[in-house]
């Protein structure tokens, strides 16, 4: 059997493999075909078909021996921010071109240990800075969706836009993403799929190219909530190599998907009602409330008073950390080296960094260096850190009263590729609903919940208290079932 293999969910593929309906090699071949078919989307920076087939055959051999890990034989795409041993890892940047890490990130290693098969490395905004995938050195990624009656290419969101486009287009049943301020959830919403950011510390950051270390978290991008639960379990876990990863056991997230949310309290934050939000998004949010209420949850109005400061504070903290993290790209240790006129070492640093970093990355480094400089540190960086504490306190207060918070994921649906590039503030506003949870380190998920008037997907966003991923998945599962989102994008592999 090969028909329909790329349309299977991860859970469906897992069941098919277990029943012997098909092999991992067949499943992998079907997805490698889909990768080729959807190549015009430019969702991948590197396809790794040989490695994929080798891993798939090894998986089939293990299964024949009666061994099967949690992701046994399941093909997965990997955001090009995760170091993969011997496979080029670029972070979407020219400066890392040709860099093949001598080590494997903990998250990807965990997935391979559980039997997963790597399809390739997905495209992304340079160093995960962006909301449109336009900042990738390896070219823009197209959203597989089109607005009704239009053939205009749309942004897949960012920074995990390649992962989201690949999963939506059925080139991969699941992918890894990373989320610093919204980079898993926003592209998932734009592409009509599920994107989940775990609690800060749930997944190891070791071997993930660092953007803003106090915010970066890895998480799954899938087509269903169930699949998200499957993948997160394999990705997560304590790692002695990352001192910020929590030494806590990883629960069985699938078991949390009971479908029963009776008695749970769902908070609706007044501050997320933003002026200018399109009617379709406001209406969907209302529908989301009704769905959860109908399932037996109690809807509670809450306040998160410091919400409006989250985005400005994020754009101080994230660039500050980025300017420090990106200091390591100097032409000596990784990837690109430009010697300039070859006069001295400083000349080489400058030539390498000047040629290797794109405009958005340079902007962040400049802002970061500025807010950390001696004269401005107290005025900007320290103040932003204080605001961050207040945001976390808002959530702590709210979670004294509610079990989860429901908001829209994004203030708009997918916009045309290339738009907002000359207006960084408009681009930054994409994350207005996702950044607060990032600043507080909380788990959050975007679930595809409806279409706007142009037939483009919209997501609903749930936030839970720290390490309450089980509650998050449980509520998300109910939301998903109620929404019954079955629409398919324009570009999807034929299966
Ligand atoms: N769009 C946000 C930024 O550009 C978030 C990116 C991310 O989460 N990696 O910083």
Short mmCIF file of C-alpha atoms and ligand atoms in Angstrom, two decimals:
data_model
loop_
_atom_site.label_atom_id
_atom_site.label_comp_id
_atom_site.label_asym_id
_atom_site.label_seq_id
_atom_site.Cartn_x
_atom_site.Cartn_y
_atom_site.Cartn_z
CA UNK A 1 0.00 0.00 0.00
CA UNK A 2 1.33 3.42 -0.86
CA UNK A 3 -1.79 5.48 -1.61
CA UNK A 4 -2.58 8.08 0.97
CA UNK A 5 0.60 7.63 3.00
CA UNK A 6 1.41 11.33 3.04
CA UNK A 7 -2.07 12.17 4.22
CA UNK A 8 -1.74 10.05 7.34
CA UNK A 9 -1.36 11.71 10.68
CA UNK A 10 1.57 10.59 12.75
CA UNK A 11 -0.78 8.56 14.94
CA UNK A 12 -2.26 6.96 11.82
CA UNK A 13 1.16 6.19 10.39
CA UNK A 14 2.26 4.73 13.71
CA UNK A 15 -0.76 2.42 13.72
CA UNK A 16 -0.16 1.41 10.07
CA UNK A 17 3.48 0.58 10.79
CA UNK A 18 2.54 -1.41 13.86
CA UNK A 19 -0.09 -3.36 11.92
CA UNK A 20 2.39 -4.10 9.14
CA UNK A 21 0.24 -2.27 6.54
CA UNK A 22 3.42 -0.66 5.19
CA UNK A 23 7.05 -0.33 6.11
CA UNK A 24 8.95 2.72 7.25
CA UNK A 25 10.83 2.54 3.97
CA UNK A 26 7.55 2.83 2.03
CA UNK A 27 6.31 5.61 4.26
CA UNK A 28 9.61 7.46 3.91
CA UNK A 29 9.70 7.02 0.14
CA UNK A 30 6.20 8.46 -0.11
CA UNK A 31 7.31 11.52 1.83
CA UNK A 32 10.51 11.91 -0.18
CA UNK A 33 8.27 11.98 -3.26
CA UNK A 34 6.12 14.64 -1.59
CA UNK A 35 9.23 16.66 -0.81
CA UNK A 36 10.05 16.71 -4.50
CA UNK A 37 6.51 17.51 -5.50
CA UNK A 38 6.29 20.49 -3.15
CA UNK A 39 9.79 21.81 -3.88
CA UNK A 40 8.47 25.08 -5.35
CA UNK A 41 7.47 26.07 -1.80
CA UNK A 42 11.19 26.11 -0.87
CA UNK A 43 10.31 24.67 2.52
CA UNK A 44 13.61 22.80 2.80
CA UNK A 45 17.16 24.12 2.85
CA UNK A 46 18.48 20.57 2.61
CA UNK A 47 16.74 17.31 1.75
CA UNK A 48 18.45 14.25 3.17
CA UNK A 49 16.95 11.36 1.18
CA UNK A 50 19.88 8.97 1.61
CA UNK A 51 20.01 9.40 5.33
CA UNK A 52 16.21 9.09 5.46
CA UNK A 53 16.19 5.77 3.64
CA UNK A 54 19.06 4.43 5.71
CA UNK A 55 17.23 5.39 8.91
CA UNK A 56 13.96 3.93 7.60
CA UNK A 57 15.56 0.59 6.70
CA UNK A 58 17.26 0.45 10.10
CA UNK A 59 13.88 1.12 11.68
CA UNK A 60 12.22 -1.66 9.72
CA UNK A 61 15.00 -4.00 10.85
CA UNK A 62 14.48 -2.99 14.49
CA UNK A 63 10.75 -3.53 14.19
CA UNK A 64 11.35 -6.98 12.73
CA UNK A 65 13.33 -7.69 15.91
CA UNK A 66 10.35 -6.63 17.97
CA UNK A 67 11.79 -3.26 19.00
CA UNK A 68 9.89 -0.03 18.49
CA UNK A 69 10.55 3.40 19.97
CA UNK A 70 7.94 6.09 20.44
CA UNK A 71 8.52 7.50 16.94
CA UNK A 72 9.60 4.25 15.34
CA UNK A 73 9.83 4.60 11.56
CA UNK A 74 8.06 7.98 11.45
CA UNK A 75 9.50 10.60 9.07
CA UNK A 76 10.16 14.04 10.58
CA UNK A 77 11.48 17.30 9.16
CA UNK A 78 13.93 19.32 11.24
CA UNK A 79 14.16 23.10 11.42
CA UNK A 80 17.61 24.13 10.25
CA UNK A 81 18.32 25.61 13.68
CA UNK A 82 18.91 22.16 15.19
CA UNK A 83 22.45 20.90 14.84
CA UNK A 84 22.46 17.59 12.99
CA UNK A 85 25.70 15.68 12.99
CA UNK A 86 27.41 15.75 9.62
CA UNK A 87 24.47 17.50 7.96
CA UNK A 88 24.76 21.19 7.08
CA UNK A 89 23.06 23.40 9.68
CA UNK A 90 22.69 27.00 8.55
CA UNK A 91 20.15 28.71 10.85
CA UNK A 92 18.98 30.29 7.59
CA UNK A 93 22.13 32.39 7.52
CA UNK A 94 24.89 32.82 4.99
CA UNK A 95 27.36 32.98 7.87
CA UNK A 96 26.78 29.30 8.69
CA UNK A 97 26.84 28.13 5.07
CA UNK A 98 28.72 24.85 4.85
CA UNK A 99 28.78 24.31 8.61
CA UNK A 100 28.25 20.60 9.32
CA UNK A 101 28.13 20.18 13.10
CA UNK A 102 30.25 17.44 14.64
CA UNK A 103 27.43 16.83 17.15
CA UNK A 104 23.67 16.30 17.29
CA UNK A 105 21.22 18.48 19.22
CA UNK A 106 19.69 16.75 22.22
CA UNK A 107 16.13 17.15 20.91
CA UNK A 108 16.88 15.56 17.54
CA UNK A 109 19.04 12.88 19.18
CA UNK A 110 16.06 12.06 21.43
CA UNK A 111 13.85 11.64 18.37
CA UNK A 112 16.34 9.43 16.54
CA UNK A 113 16.72 7.31 19.67
CA UNK A 114 12.96 6.82 19.55
CA UNK A 115 13.21 5.61 15.96
CA UNK A 116 12.29 8.73 13.94
CA UNK A 117 13.55 9.21 10.38
CA UNK A 118 15.02 12.54 9.24
CA UNK A 119 13.64 13.86 5.93
CA UNK A 120 15.68 17.05 5.77
CA UNK A 121 16.33 20.48 7.22
CA UNK A 122 13.63 23.12 6.86
CA UNK A 123 13.95 26.72 5.81
CA UNK A 124 13.58 29.50 8.35
CA UNK A 125 14.10 33.19 9.01
CA UNK A 126 17.77 33.96 9.54
CA UNK A 127 18.72 33.02 13.10
CA UNK A 128 14.99 32.62 13.79
CA UNK A 129 14.46 36.38 13.58
CA UNK A 130 11.29 37.10 11.69
CA UNK A 131 7.64 36.33 11.09
CA UNK A 132 7.54 35.73 7.35
CA UNK A 133 10.52 33.60 6.31
CA UNK A 134 11.63 36.48 4.12
CA UNK A 135 14.89 36.91 6.02
CA UNK A 136 16.28 33.48 5.10
CA UNK A 137 19.48 33.59 3.10
CA UNK A 138 18.18 30.48 1.31
CA UNK A 139 15.17 32.21 -0.19
CA UNK A 140 11.60 32.86 0.77
CA UNK A 141 9.19 30.07 1.65
CA UNK A 142 5.71 30.05 0.19
CA UNK A 143 2.65 29.29 2.24
CA UNK A 144 0.86 26.30 0.65
CA UNK A 145 -2.42 28.21 1.08
CA UNK A 146 -3.82 30.75 -1.37
CA UNK A 147 -6.58 33.26 -0.77
CA UNK A 148 -9.76 32.39 -2.65
CA UNK A 149 -9.62 33.67 -6.21
CA UNK A 150 -6.00 34.80 -5.98
CA UNK A 151 -2.73 33.28 -6.98
CA UNK A 152 -0.61 35.64 -4.94
CA UNK A 153 2.05 33.89 -2.86
CA UNK A 154 1.52 34.30 0.89
CA UNK A 155 3.96 34.25 3.80
CA UNK A 156 4.00 30.98 5.73
CA UNK A 157 4.81 32.91 8.90
CA UNK A 158 8.09 32.62 10.68
CA UNK A 159 10.53 31.85 11.83
CA UNK A 160 9.63 28.13 11.56
CA UNK A 161 7.92 28.80 8.23
CA UNK A 162 9.64 25.99 6.34
CA UNK A 163 8.56 23.46 8.97
CA UNK A 164 4.98 24.76 8.93
CA UNK A 165 4.78 24.85 5.11
CA UNK A 166 6.21 21.32 4.85
CA UNK A 167 3.72 19.88 7.35
CA UNK A 168 0.74 21.73 5.86
CA UNK A 169 1.70 20.62 2.33
CA UNK A 170 1.95 16.96 3.42
CA UNK A 171 5.68 16.80 2.71
CA UNK A 172 6.21 15.74 6.33
CA UNK A 173 3.73 14.52 8.94
CA UNK A 174 5.59 16.45 11.64
CA UNK A 175 8.49 18.82 12.06
CA UNK A 176 10.48 20.42 14.82
CA UNK A 177 10.25 24.15 15.34
CA UNK A 178 11.61 26.65 17.79
CA UNK A 179 9.73 29.50 19.38
CA UNK A 180 11.34 32.55 20.93
CA UNK A 181 8.40 34.93 20.66
CA UNK A 182 5.94 33.03 18.48
CA UNK A 183 7.93 31.22 15.82
CA UNK A 184 6.12 27.90 16.21
CA UNK A 185 2.63 29.20 16.88
CA UNK A 186 2.40 32.01 14.33
CA UNK A 187 3.49 29.92 11.30
CA UNK A 188 1.23 27.09 12.46
CA UNK A 189 -1.70 29.52 12.51
CA UNK A 190 -0.81 30.88 9.06
CA UNK A 191 -0.55 27.37 7.60
CA UNK A 192 -3.63 25.82 9.25
CA UNK A 193 -1.82 23.33 11.47
CA UNK A 194 -0.92 22.76 15.14
CA UNK A 195 2.13 24.44 16.69
CA UNK A 196 3.09 23.90 20.29
CA UNK A 197 5.63 25.75 22.43
CA UNK A 198 6.38 23.86 25.65
CA UNK A 199 7.29 25.43 28.98
CA UNK A 200 10.75 26.98 28.97
CA UNK A 201 12.99 24.18 30.21
CA UNK A 202 10.85 21.28 29.01
CA UNK A 203 13.08 20.57 26.00
CA UNK A 204 16.83 20.85 26.00
CA UNK A 205 18.29 23.77 24.07
CA UNK A 206 21.63 22.00 23.70
CA UNK A 207 22.70 21.91 20.06
CA UNK A 208 20.06 24.41 18.95
CA UNK A 209 21.64 27.51 17.43
CA UNK A 210 20.96 30.18 20.06
CA UNK A 211 18.92 33.31 19.35
CA UNK A 212 17.69 34.55 22.75
CA UNK A 213 18.64 31.95 25.32
CA UNK A 214 16.14 32.91 28.04
CA UNK A 215 13.25 32.60 25.55
CA UNK A 216 14.17 29.92 22.97
CA UNK A 217 12.20 26.66 23.23
CA UNK A 218 11.87 23.75 20.83
CA UNK A 219 8.47 22.25 20.10
CA UNK A 220 6.45 20.17 17.65
CA UNK A 221 4.68 21.28 14.47
CA UNK A 222 2.04 18.76 13.40
CA UNK A 223 -1.37 18.54 11.78
CA UNK A 224 -3.21 17.35 14.90
CA UNK A 225 -3.11 17.90 18.64
CA UNK A 226 -2.68 14.16 19.15
CA UNK A 227 0.43 14.17 16.96
CA UNK A 228 1.75 17.14 18.88
CA UNK A 229 1.45 15.14 22.11
CA UNK A 230 3.26 12.19 20.51
CA UNK A 231 6.18 14.27 19.26
CA UNK A 232 6.61 16.39 22.38
CA UNK A 233 6.96 13.31 24.56
CA UNK A 234 9.90 12.18 22.45
CA UNK A 235 11.52 15.62 22.20
CA UNK A 236 11.27 16.57 25.87
CA UNK A 237 13.30 15.57 28.88
CA UNK A 238 16.02 16.63 31.24
CA UNK A 239 19.46 17.13 29.75
CA UNK A 240 22.51 17.61 31.95
CA UNK A 241 24.08 19.53 29.05
CA UNK A 242 21.45 22.31 29.35
CA UNK A 243 21.37 23.73 32.87
CA UNK A 244 17.98 25.33 32.15
CA UNK A 245 16.29 22.05 31.24
CA UNK A 246 14.14 20.79 34.10
CA UNK A 247 15.00 17.58 35.90
CA UNK A 248 11.41 16.35 35.78
CA UNK A 249 9.89 13.22 34.31
CA UNK A 250 8.07 13.67 30.98
CA UNK A 251 4.39 12.73 31.29
CA UNK A 252 2.53 10.63 28.75
CA UNK A 253 0.86 13.52 26.93
CA UNK A 254 -1.37 11.26 24.87
CA UNK A 255 -2.97 10.04 28.08
CA UNK A 256 -3.93 13.64 28.83
CA UNK A 257 -6.16 13.76 25.76
CA UNK A 258 -9.27 12.61 27.56
CA UNK A 259 -11.64 14.94 25.75
CA UNK A 260 -13.04 15.90 29.15
CA UNK A 261 -12.69 19.52 30.20
CA UNK A 262 -15.74 19.69 32.43
CA UNK A 263 -15.13 22.03 35.33
CA UNK A 264 -11.96 23.56 33.87
CA UNK A 265 -11.83 27.33 34.00
CA UNK A 266 -10.79 29.14 30.83
CA UNK A 267 -9.62 32.74 31.12
CA UNK A 268 -10.38 35.39 28.50
CA UNK A 269 -7.94 38.30 28.88
CA UNK A 270 -9.55 41.67 28.21
CA UNK A 271 -6.22 43.14 27.07
CA UNK A 272 -6.09 40.84 24.04
CA UNK A 273 -9.07 42.63 22.54
CA UNK A 274 -7.01 44.84 20.32
CA UNK A 275 -8.32 47.58 18.16
CA UNK A 276 -8.06 46.83 14.47
CA UNK A 277 -8.27 43.06 14.86
CA UNK A 278 -10.22 41.74 11.85
CA UNK A 279 -13.81 40.77 12.54
CA UNK A 280 -13.22 37.15 11.48
CA UNK A 281 -10.60 36.75 14.22
CA UNK A 282 -12.78 38.34 16.88
CA UNK A 283 -15.70 36.14 15.82
CA UNK A 284 -13.55 33.00 15.90
CA UNK A 285 -12.39 33.84 19.41
CA UNK A 286 -16.06 34.10 20.46
CA UNK A 287 -16.79 30.76 18.82
CA UNK A 288 -13.84 29.26 20.67
CA UNK A 289 -15.33 30.40 23.97
CA UNK A 290 -18.68 28.87 23.04
CA UNK A 291 -17.08 25.56 22.07
CA UNK A 292 -15.25 25.26 25.36
CA UNK A 293 -18.32 26.30 27.32
CA UNK A 294 -20.42 23.72 25.49
CA UNK A 295 -17.85 21.11 26.49
CA UNK A 296 -18.40 21.94 30.16
CA UNK A 297 -15.68 24.50 30.85
CA UNK A 298 -16.35 27.70 32.72
CA UNK A 299 -15.41 30.93 30.93
CA UNK A 300 -13.83 33.54 33.22
CA UNK A 301 -12.94 37.13 32.33
CA UNK A 302 -9.42 37.92 33.44
CA UNK A 303 -6.96 40.77 33.21
CA UNK A 304 -3.32 40.62 32.13
CA UNK A 305 -2.61 44.32 32.70
CA UNK A 306 0.99 44.41 31.45
CA UNK A 307 0.22 42.79 28.09
CA UNK A 308 0.81 45.99 26.13
CA UNK A 309 4.40 46.17 27.35
CA UNK A 310 5.23 42.59 26.34
CA UNK A 311 6.16 43.27 22.74
CA UNK A 312 8.35 46.35 23.40
CA UNK A 313 10.08 44.56 26.28
CA UNK A 314 10.62 41.49 24.10
CA UNK A 315 12.30 43.67 21.47
CA UNK A 316 14.84 44.73 24.07
CA UNK A 317 15.47 41.39 25.79
CA UNK A 318 15.61 39.26 22.60
CA UNK A 319 18.04 41.51 20.67
CA UNK A 320 20.19 41.95 23.80
CA UNK A 321 20.62 38.20 24.09
CA UNK A 322 21.03 37.82 20.34
CA UNK A 323 23.81 40.39 20.19
CA UNK A 324 25.67 38.39 22.79
CA UNK A 325 24.93 34.96 21.26
CA UNK A 326 25.85 36.02 17.74
CA UNK A 327 29.24 37.38 18.79
CA UNK A 328 30.62 33.89 18.19
CA UNK A 329 30.31 34.15 14.41
CA UNK A 330 33.63 35.71 13.65
CA UNK A 331 35.02 33.75 10.71
CA UNK A 332 37.26 31.72 13.00
CA UNK A 333 35.13 28.88 14.29
CA UNK A 334 32.07 28.31 12.10
CA UNK A 335 31.05 28.51 8.46
CA UNK A 336 31.86 31.58 6.43
CA UNK A 337 35.24 33.33 6.48
CA UNK A 338 35.91 36.53 4.59
CA UNK A 339 39.36 37.99 5.01
CA UNK A 340 38.61 41.43 3.61
CA UNK A 341 41.85 43.08 2.60
CA UNK A 342 43.61 40.59 4.84
CA UNK A 343 45.24 43.28 6.95
CA UNK A 344 44.50 41.81 10.37
CA UNK A 345 42.12 39.81 12.52
CA UNK A 346 39.71 42.69 13.07
CA UNK A 347 39.49 43.12 9.32
CA UNK A 348 38.49 39.45 9.02
CA UNK A 349 35.83 39.71 11.76
CA UNK A 350 34.32 42.75 10.11
CA UNK A 351 34.40 41.36 6.60
CA UNK A 352 32.91 38.03 7.72
CA UNK A 353 30.14 39.55 9.79
CA UNK A 354 29.40 42.21 7.20
CA UNK A 355 29.03 39.63 4.44
CA UNK A 356 27.49 36.87 6.55
CA UNK A 357 24.59 38.56 8.36
CA UNK A 358 21.45 39.84 6.66
CA UNK A 359 19.75 43.17 7.38
CA UNK A 360 17.34 41.99 10.10
CA UNK A 361 20.08 40.18 12.02
CA UNK A 362 22.27 43.28 11.82
CA UNK A 363 19.39 45.40 13.09
CA UNK A 364 18.98 43.09 16.10
CA UNK A 365 22.70 43.07 16.88
CA UNK A 366 22.77 46.87 16.78
CA UNK A 367 19.70 47.22 19.01
CA UNK A 368 21.06 44.58 21.38
CA UNK A 369 24.47 46.16 21.66
CA UNK A 370 22.83 49.54 22.24
CA UNK A 371 20.48 48.46 25.03
CA UNK A 372 23.33 46.63 26.78
CA UNK A 373 25.79 49.52 26.50
CA UNK A 374 26.99 51.18 29.68
CA UNK A 375 24.95 54.36 29.34
CA UNK A 376 21.66 52.66 28.43
CA UNK A 377 21.70 49.36 30.29
CA UNK A 378 19.57 50.62 33.21
CA UNK A 379 17.21 52.61 31.02
CA UNK A 380 16.42 49.76 28.62
CA UNK A 381 17.67 46.32 29.51
CA UNK A 382 17.05 46.44 33.26
CA UNK A 383 13.70 48.09 32.74
CA UNK A 384 12.67 45.44 30.20
CA UNK A 385 13.64 42.71 32.67
CA UNK A 386 11.44 44.36 35.30
CA UNK A 387 8.56 44.50 32.86
CA UNK A 388 9.16 40.84 32.13
CA UNK A 389 8.70 40.04 35.84
CA UNK A 390 5.44 41.98 35.89
CA UNK A 391 4.18 40.03 32.87
CA UNK A 392 5.05 36.75 34.56
CA UNK A 393 3.27 37.98 37.71
CA UNK A 394 0.13 38.81 35.68
CA UNK A 395 0.03 35.21 34.49
CA UNK A 396 0.77 33.85 37.96
CA UNK A 397 -2.21 35.81 39.29
CA UNK A 398 -4.42 34.64 36.43
CA UNK A 399 -3.50 30.99 36.93
CA UNK A 400 -4.70 31.32 40.50
CA UNK A 401 -8.16 31.64 38.99
CA UNK A 402 -8.08 29.74 35.70
CA UNK A 403 -6.61 26.55 34.21
CA UNK A 404 -5.92 27.87 30.71
CA UNK A 405 -6.21 31.09 28.74
CA UNK A 406 -7.82 31.38 25.30
CA UNK A 407 -6.79 34.07 22.79
CA UNK A 408 -6.37 34.39 19.04
CA UNK A 409 -2.91 33.28 17.81
CA UNK A 410 -2.27 36.15 15.41
CA UNK A 411 -3.78 39.56 14.71
CA UNK A 412 -4.15 38.73 10.97
CA UNK A 413 -4.25 35.77 8.61
CA UNK A 414 -1.28 35.09 6.29
CA UNK A 415 -0.24 38.21 4.38
CA UNK A 416 1.33 38.40 0.90
CA UNK A 417 5.00 37.44 0.72
CA UNK A 418 7.17 40.51 0.79
CA UNK A 419 4.68 42.68 2.66
CA UNK A 420 5.74 44.44 5.88
CA UNK A 421 9.43 44.11 4.95
CA UNK A 422 9.94 47.86 4.96
CA UNK A 423 8.14 48.28 8.27
CA UNK A 424 9.77 46.27 11.05
CA UNK A 425 7.21 47.39 13.65
CA UNK A 426 4.34 46.04 11.53
CA UNK A 427 6.27 42.78 11.19
CA UNK A 428 6.95 42.62 14.95
CA UNK A 429 3.21 43.04 15.62
CA UNK A 430 2.62 39.54 14.27
CA UNK A 431 3.65 38.24 17.66
CA UNK A 432 1.54 40.52 19.80
CA UNK A 433 -0.58 37.60 21.12
CA UNK A 434 2.22 35.03 21.36
CA UNK A 435 5.05 37.04 22.97
CA UNK A 436 3.55 37.44 26.48
CA UNK A 437 3.59 33.66 27.09
CA UNK A 438 7.17 33.56 25.80
CA UNK A 439 8.24 36.29 28.20
CA UNK A 440 6.69 34.29 31.06
CA UNK A 441 8.14 30.96 29.84
CA UNK A 442 4.69 29.36 29.66
CA UNK A 443 3.48 26.53 27.42
CA UNK A 444 1.11 27.53 24.62
CA UNK A 445 -0.40 26.00 21.52
CA UNK A 446 -2.05 27.19 18.31
CA UNK A 447 -4.90 25.07 16.96
CA UNK A 448 -6.38 25.61 13.46
CA UNK A 449 -9.93 26.67 14.17
CA UNK A 450 -11.45 28.28 11.11
CA UNK A 451 -11.08 30.18 7.85
CA UNK A 452 -11.40 33.88 7.23
CA UNK A 453 -13.48 35.46 4.46
CA UNK A 454 -10.68 34.79 1.97
CA UNK A 455 -10.55 31.12 2.91
CA UNK A 456 -7.28 31.46 4.84
CA UNK A 457 -6.69 29.55 8.06
CA UNK A 458 -6.91 31.17 11.49
CA UNK A 459 -5.61 29.76 14.75
CA UNK A 460 -6.83 29.87 18.33
CA UNK A 461 -4.18 30.08 21.02
CA UNK A 462 -4.20 28.46 24.43
CA UNK A 463 -1.76 29.25 27.25
CA UNK A 464 -1.36 27.14 30.39
CA UNK A 465 0.62 27.46 33.59
CA UNK A 466 4.24 26.31 33.66
CA UNK A 467 4.63 22.54 33.13
CA UNK A 468 0.88 22.14 32.64
CA UNK A 469 1.30 20.83 29.09
CA UNK A 470 -1.20 18.10 29.88
CA UNK A 471 -3.94 20.65 30.60
CA UNK A 472 -2.93 22.52 27.47
CA UNK A 473 -3.21 19.42 25.29
CA UNK A 474 -6.49 18.39 26.89
CA UNK A 475 -8.16 21.73 26.17
CA UNK A 476 -6.54 21.95 22.72
CA UNK A 477 -7.94 18.52 21.84
CA UNK A 478 -11.45 19.67 22.70
CA UNK A 479 -11.02 22.88 20.72
CA UNK A 480 -9.73 20.93 17.72
CA UNK A 481 -12.65 18.49 17.83
CA UNK A 482 -15.18 21.31 18.09
CA UNK A 483 -13.60 23.33 15.29
CA UNK A 484 -13.47 20.30 12.99
CA UNK A 485 -10.93 21.99 10.73
CA UNK A 486 -10.56 19.83 7.62
CA UNK A 487 -9.69 22.37 4.91
CA UNK A 488 -6.65 21.57 2.77
CA UNK A 489 -4.20 24.04 1.31
CA UNK A 490 -3.90 24.68 -2.41
CA UNK A 491 -0.48 23.05 -2.55
CA UNK A 492 -0.43 19.64 -0.94
CA UNK A 493 1.31 16.48 -2.06
CA UNK A 494 -1.06 14.23 -3.96
CA UNK A 495 -0.42 11.40 -1.46
N1 LIG B 1 8.99 37.05 15.20
C1 LIG B 1 9.72 37.10 16.44
C2 LIG B 1 11.11 37.67 16.20
O1 LIG B 1 11.37 38.01 15.11
C3 LIG B 1 9.80 35.75 17.07
C4 LIG B 1 10.79 34.89 16.42
C5 LIG B 1 10.92 33.56 17.11
O2 LIG B 1 10.05 33.18 17.89
N2 LIG B 1 12.03 32.91 16.87
O3 LIG B 1 11.88 37.78 17.08
#
